[in-house]
XYZ file of C-alpha atoms in Angstrom:
369
model
C -45.643 -84.883 25.698
C -43.000 -81.699 27.115
C -42.184 -81.674 22.849
C -45.479 -81.860 21.612
C -46.493 -79.143 23.853
C -43.765 -76.640 23.297
C -43.766 -76.641 19.468
C -48.398 -76.428 19.913
C -47.225 -73.117 21.855
C -44.637 -71.878 18.987
C -46.990 -72.872 16.516
C -50.118 -71.047 17.729
C -47.387 -68.120 18.844
C -46.369 -67.638 14.824
C -49.799 -68.551 13.670
C -51.258 -65.918 15.359
C -48.599 -62.954 14.950
C -48.678 -64.486 11.068
C -52.992 -63.272 11.283
C -53.071 -60.310 12.163
C -50.102 -59.291 9.903
C -52.336 -60.628 6.859
C -55.823 -59.507 8.459
C -54.336 -56.081 8.757
C -52.710 -56.167 4.819
C -56.847 -57.686 3.892
C -58.266 -55.010 5.863
C -56.516 -52.289 3.742
C -56.613 -53.483 0.405
C -60.627 -53.906 0.631
C -60.937 -50.561 2.846
C -59.225 -49.019 -0.041
C -61.337 -51.426 -2.579
C -64.459 -50.522 -1.356
C -63.957 -46.949 -0.582
C -63.891 -46.978 -4.976
C -66.584 -48.743 -5.136
C -68.616 -46.076 -2.976
C -66.606 -43.309 -4.620
C -68.743 -44.420 -8.158
C -71.974 -45.271 -6.426
C -71.764 -48.881 -6.388
C -71.441 -49.097 -2.060
C -73.555 -46.374 1.084
C -70.848 -44.310 1.691
C -72.518 -45.310 5.477
C -72.061 -49.068 5.173
C -68.430 -49.053 3.832
C -66.737 -50.192 7.538
C -69.915 -53.216 6.786
C -68.683 -54.211 3.439
C -65.255 -54.232 4.304
C -65.799 -56.694 7.161
C -68.074 -58.656 5.482
C -65.816 -59.558 2.767
C -63.033 -60.094 4.937
C -64.585 -62.555 6.723
C -65.443 -64.476 3.203
C -61.869 -64.122 2.885
C -60.617 -66.305 6.208
C -60.679 -69.452 5.039
C -58.109 -68.108 2.504
C -55.967 -66.460 5.140
C -56.472 -69.336 7.950
C -54.928 -71.367 5.717
C -52.102 -69.434 4.215
C -51.236 -68.538 8.009
C -52.034 -72.204 8.975
C -48.994 -73.448 6.030
C -46.854 -70.528 7.182
C -46.478 -70.736 10.548
C -45.572 -74.525 10.638
C -43.080 -73.761 7.450
C -41.922 -70.903 9.486
C -41.496 -73.277 12.996
C -39.695 -76.220 11.163
C -36.925 -73.880 9.679
C -36.257 -72.116 12.742
C -36.136 -75.778 14.418
C -33.370 -76.410 11.008
C -31.669 -73.133 11.312
C -31.140 -73.669 15.304
C -30.117 -77.042 14.555
C -32.942 -78.918 17.035
C -33.849 -80.794 13.984
C -29.942 -82.462 13.966
C -31.149 -83.667 17.647
C -34.661 -84.849 16.997
C -32.952 -86.997 14.372
C -29.867 -87.867 16.261
C -33.035 -89.804 18.442
C -33.831 -92.555 16.949
C -37.180 -90.009 15.501
C -37.850 -89.003 12.221
C -39.894 -86.193 10.512
C -42.731 -88.751 10.893
C -43.308 -88.053 14.386
C -44.141 -84.866 13.617
C -47.172 -85.912 11.887
C -49.095 -86.061 15.091
C -48.418 -82.923 17.279
C -49.065 -80.727 13.527
C -52.145 -82.326 13.501
C -52.872 -81.638 17.189
C -52.348 -78.060 16.683
C -54.398 -77.988 13.196
C -57.261 -79.784 13.595
C -58.926 -76.411 15.576
C -57.935 -74.686 12.579
C -59.080 -76.756 9.621
C -62.605 -76.242 11.631
C -61.999 -73.191 11.555
C -61.917 -72.959 7.768
C -64.743 -75.530 7.063
C -67.065 -73.065 8.660
C -65.755 -70.130 7.189
C -65.999 -71.479 3.485
C -69.304 -73.784 3.848
C -70.751 -71.328 6.070
C -69.457 -67.829 6.575
C -68.087 -67.493 2.616
C -72.173 -67.480 1.475
C -72.929 -65.383 4.246
C -70.832 -62.930 4.159
C -72.019 -62.444 0.630
C -75.560 -62.696 1.009
C -75.276 -59.502 2.898
C -72.723 -57.422 1.121
C -75.111 -58.377 -2.572
C -78.068 -57.305 0.114
C -76.975 -53.821 0.959
C -75.518 -52.798 -3.013
C -79.265 -54.448 -3.848
C -80.322 -51.531 -1.446
C -78.766 -49.149 -2.307
C -79.626 -50.203 -5.783
C -83.052 -49.523 -5.660
C -83.007 -46.612 -3.435
C -84.763 -43.153 -5.380
C -82.826 -41.535 -8.154
C -83.343 -38.639 -6.018
C -81.208 -40.031 -2.599
C -78.466 -41.165 -5.716
C -78.166 -37.700 -6.408
C -75.601 -35.168 -4.650
C -76.458 -31.515 -5.166
C -74.644 -29.925 -7.696
C -73.292 -33.150 -8.996
C -74.305 -35.488 -12.060
C -75.061 -38.687 -11.254
C -76.513 -41.429 -13.538
C -79.653 -43.283 -12.552
C -79.878 -47.169 -10.944
C -80.387 -48.242 -14.800
C -77.662 -46.475 -16.271
C -79.967 -45.000 -18.709
C -80.124 -41.906 -17.487
C -78.160 -38.699 -15.948
C -79.319 -36.972 -13.523
C -79.186 -32.584 -12.035
C -80.983 -31.531 -8.583
C -80.787 -27.969 -6.418
C -81.549 -30.873 -3.683
C -82.880 -28.246 -1.768
C -85.825 -29.825 -0.120
C -87.773 -30.505 2.650
C -87.208 -34.180 2.347
C -85.453 -36.924 0.471
C -89.093 -36.999 -1.687
C -88.823 -33.612 -3.103
C -85.979 -32.343 -6.018
C -85.641 -28.016 -7.182
C -84.238 -27.761 -10.252
C -84.446 -30.812 -12.057
C -82.213 -31.888 -14.977
C -83.017 -35.307 -16.927
C -80.842 -35.989 -20.160
C -81.685 -39.912 -21.894
C -80.991 -41.547 -25.040
C -84.817 -43.423 -26.372
C -85.548 -44.594 -29.235
C -82.824 -42.814 -31.487
C -83.370 -39.830 -29.638
C -81.473 -37.238 -26.589
C -84.495 -36.247 -24.355
C -83.256 -33.477 -22.169
C -85.474 -32.376 -19.855
C -86.173 -29.832 -16.653
C -87.915 -28.228 -14.534
C -88.263 -26.371 -11.538
C -89.209 -28.917 -9.450
C -90.160 -32.174 -8.704
C -91.122 -35.071 -6.246
C -91.904 -38.642 -6.335
C -94.564 -41.512 -6.522
C -95.773 -44.462 -7.278
C -98.159 -45.295 -9.882
C -99.614 -48.506 -11.169
C -96.235 -50.284 -8.812
C -93.694 -48.173 -10.333
C -91.719 -45.174 -9.510
C -91.688 -42.196 -11.279
C -90.577 -38.223 -11.030
C -93.519 -35.741 -11.056
C -92.094 -32.358 -12.252
C -93.032 -29.366 -12.758
C -92.978 -26.118 -14.718
C -90.227 -27.609 -16.698
C -89.451 -27.061 -21.133
C -88.899 -30.851 -22.887
C -86.194 -30.776 -25.868
C -86.392 -34.272 -28.201
C -83.042 -34.266 -30.912
C -83.102 -36.878 -33.148
C -79.342 -38.370 -33.108
C -79.803 -39.898 -36.993
C -80.898 -36.724 -38.234
C -81.471 -33.043 -38.254
C -84.843 -31.676 -36.203
C -85.588 -30.687 -32.782
C -89.007 -30.931 -30.665
C -89.043 -28.297 -28.059
C -92.620 -28.417 -25.626
C -93.743 -27.071 -22.268
C -95.138 -28.696 -19.330
C -96.923 -28.117 -16.162
C -96.749 -31.514 -15.227
C -94.604 -34.596 -16.323
C -94.244 -37.880 -15.022
C -90.557 -39.630 -15.731
C -89.851 -43.003 -14.174
C -86.997 -43.421 -13.169
C -86.550 -46.441 -10.812
C -88.210 -49.421 -10.376
C -90.424 -49.964 -6.945
C -89.843 -50.183 -3.446
C -91.831 -53.572 -3.555
C -89.499 -55.607 -7.132
C -87.996 -58.484 -5.688
C -84.259 -59.125 -5.621
C -82.445 -60.672 -7.847
C -81.580 -64.380 -8.219
C -78.939 -64.438 -5.570
C -75.124 -64.679 -6.943
C -73.488 -68.593 -6.628
C -71.204 -67.455 -4.265
C -74.079 -66.543 -1.590
C -76.023 -69.473 -1.997
C -76.174 -71.638 1.415
C -74.587 -74.944 1.089
C -77.352 -76.886 1.719
C -78.683 -75.030 -1.570
C -75.371 -75.942 -3.519
C -76.411 -79.630 -2.769
C -80.478 -79.315 -3.231
C -79.459 -78.546 -6.982
C -76.791 -80.072 -8.359
C -76.319 -77.334 -11.447
C -72.763 -77.268 -12.983
C -72.396 -73.628 -11.724
C -73.520 -75.198 -8.034
C -70.946 -78.120 -8.454
C -68.231 -75.810 -9.015
C -68.852 -73.455 -6.257
C -69.358 -77.017 -3.961
C -65.820 -78.336 -4.878
C -64.371 -74.654 -4.033
C -65.823 -74.482 -0.638
C -64.674 -78.390 0.127
C -61.861 -78.002 -1.400
C -60.388 -75.275 0.916
C -60.536 -77.328 3.817
C -58.854 -80.068 1.671
C -56.405 -78.093 0.504
C -55.948 -76.833 4.408
C -55.070 -80.490 5.373
C -52.980 -80.515 2.784
C -50.676 -77.944 3.337
C -49.494 -79.351 6.598
C -48.499 -82.188 4.819
C -46.726 -80.327 2.700
C -45.354 -78.494 4.831
C -43.770 -80.112 6.987
C -42.571 -81.721 3.893
C -40.537 -78.572 2.558
C -39.448 -76.986 5.276
C -35.971 -78.211 5.410
C -33.128 -75.677 5.415
C -29.416 -76.003 4.671
C -28.060 -74.000 8.011
C -25.924 -71.917 5.561
C -28.380 -70.445 2.948
C -30.760 -68.053 3.775
C -33.894 -68.552 4.371
C -35.833 -66.517 2.128
C -35.815 -69.316 -0.202
C -37.477 -71.620 1.508
C -39.874 -69.389 2.240
C -40.687 -67.898 -1.600
C -41.237 -71.651 -2.206
C -43.181 -72.309 -0.070
C -45.655 -69.247 -0.957
C -45.372 -70.309 -4.278
C -46.234 -73.679 -3.395
C -49.503 -71.782 -1.650
C -49.927 -69.349 -5.309
C -50.098 -72.607 -7.482
C -52.333 -74.974 -5.723
C -55.031 -72.108 -4.645
C -55.005 -70.892 -8.189
C -55.725 -74.680 -9.165
C -58.324 -74.466 -6.822
C -59.834 -71.649 -8.802
C -59.113 -72.563 -11.843
C -60.770 -75.963 -11.234
C -63.813 -73.892 -10.106
C -64.111 -73.223 -13.321
C -63.963 -76.227 -15.276
C -66.588 -78.068 -12.960
C -68.774 -74.894 -13.326
C -68.932 -74.928 -17.449
C -68.935 -78.986 -17.684
C -65.418 -79.446 -18.509
C -64.567 -82.000 -15.773
C -67.002 -83.421 -13.162
C -66.714 -82.343 -9.546
C -65.578 -85.545 -8.016
C -62.897 -86.282 -10.559
C -61.625 -83.003 -10.517
C -61.637 -82.995 -6.298
C -59.617 -86.709 -6.591
C -57.172 -85.274 -9.192
C -56.093 -82.293 -7.397
C -56.358 -83.181 -3.825
C -55.488 -86.498 -4.401
C -52.842 -85.643 -5.947
C -51.367 -82.922 -4.144
C -51.313 -85.754 -0.834
C -49.613 -88.258 -2.601
C -46.755 -86.111 -3.202
C -46.788 -84.412 0.015
C -46.761 -88.571 1.193
C -44.058 -89.535 -0.944
C -41.864 -86.168 -0.572
C -42.282 -86.833 3.551
C -41.435 -90.259 3.180
C -38.141 -89.355 1.225
C -36.920 -87.665 4.024
C -38.184 -89.414 6.543
C -36.318 -93.051 5.275
C -33.860 -90.409 3.874
C -34.263 -91.480 0.206
C -31.796 -90.529 -2.612
C -30.068 -91.702 -5.375
C -26.950 -90.435 -4.038
C -27.845 -93.648 -1.327
C -29.150 -95.918 -3.341
C -26.051 -96.052 -5.588
C -23.607 -95.645 -2.285
C -26.009 -98.956 -0.914
C -25.179 -100.787 -4.104
C -21.420 -99.969 -3.887
C -20.817 -101.077 -0.660
C -22.546 -104.199 -1.741
C -20.387 -104.689 -4.436
C -17.200 -104.166 -2.521
C -18.215 -106.816 0.187
C -18.930 -109.231 -2.587
C -16.202 -108.536 -3.753
């Protein structure tokens, strides 16, 4: 049908433009956030672009849902504003006739939302988590920049080195400050190098001095040494920490149906159901009065999206805490959203209203009289 193809083309143009704008905004925000993490030493500065890319990929289900919602609202609002909907209604077709072309346009996007939510989201989070863990497990000598005070991986010590050495495992003019057993310990040495002893990472210092000062009482102990070993980090063969729930695959969530896993699974499946409900909701609320500005319609649509999305995130916390079951929550949220959108759409399709019912009743009384 010519009308179906024309509306799908307009929806595609609107969706593409909205997607470019939103991805650009999200990438800019993620770049600023990632640069802040790199400045604090949580992310490798050389991997800033990769971390930003993985983060944007993780947010793709939300971005695609919002783009789909805005593109439908924008396209149908334009048709109302240009009186094209008047022609459509005058031909004897109702608003529900738009469901077929809208879902014909939306189904590939809904498939992408499902793929990104069920596969892309955990994969992107696992990649980001892996890069952070590798960066945290590097030696403390590699963490410290020349002439700067930096915390160790466990944030138990403060290091300062003059890293004027031929390789990354050695250092010159080492300074270490730590608090252990209610003692403030300050250690300085002319040189040091990294070495694995009994599966643990040590910094072996040479030609230095060690100062121990009690925090609760007076007294200072000063000692000199030729060789001294200080544990500065875990072994390179240490096993990685348990993956966070956002980085677990969907199959893992299904195999281990704990509360936290079910909460995460409800969010992933809920993104697909929310995307389908957004199509109905966009069709129902896209009516525009040509005499009124279109900004109000967009603001209401944006508020509806934010409200629905926040309920989805809030429900994830409820399921994870055991307050509600996964099935009951999904049925209550997405089922109610579907019924409300469908009822709203039917009301506008059949032009139901209190005033119309009152007029019909009044006309019947007049005819009877």
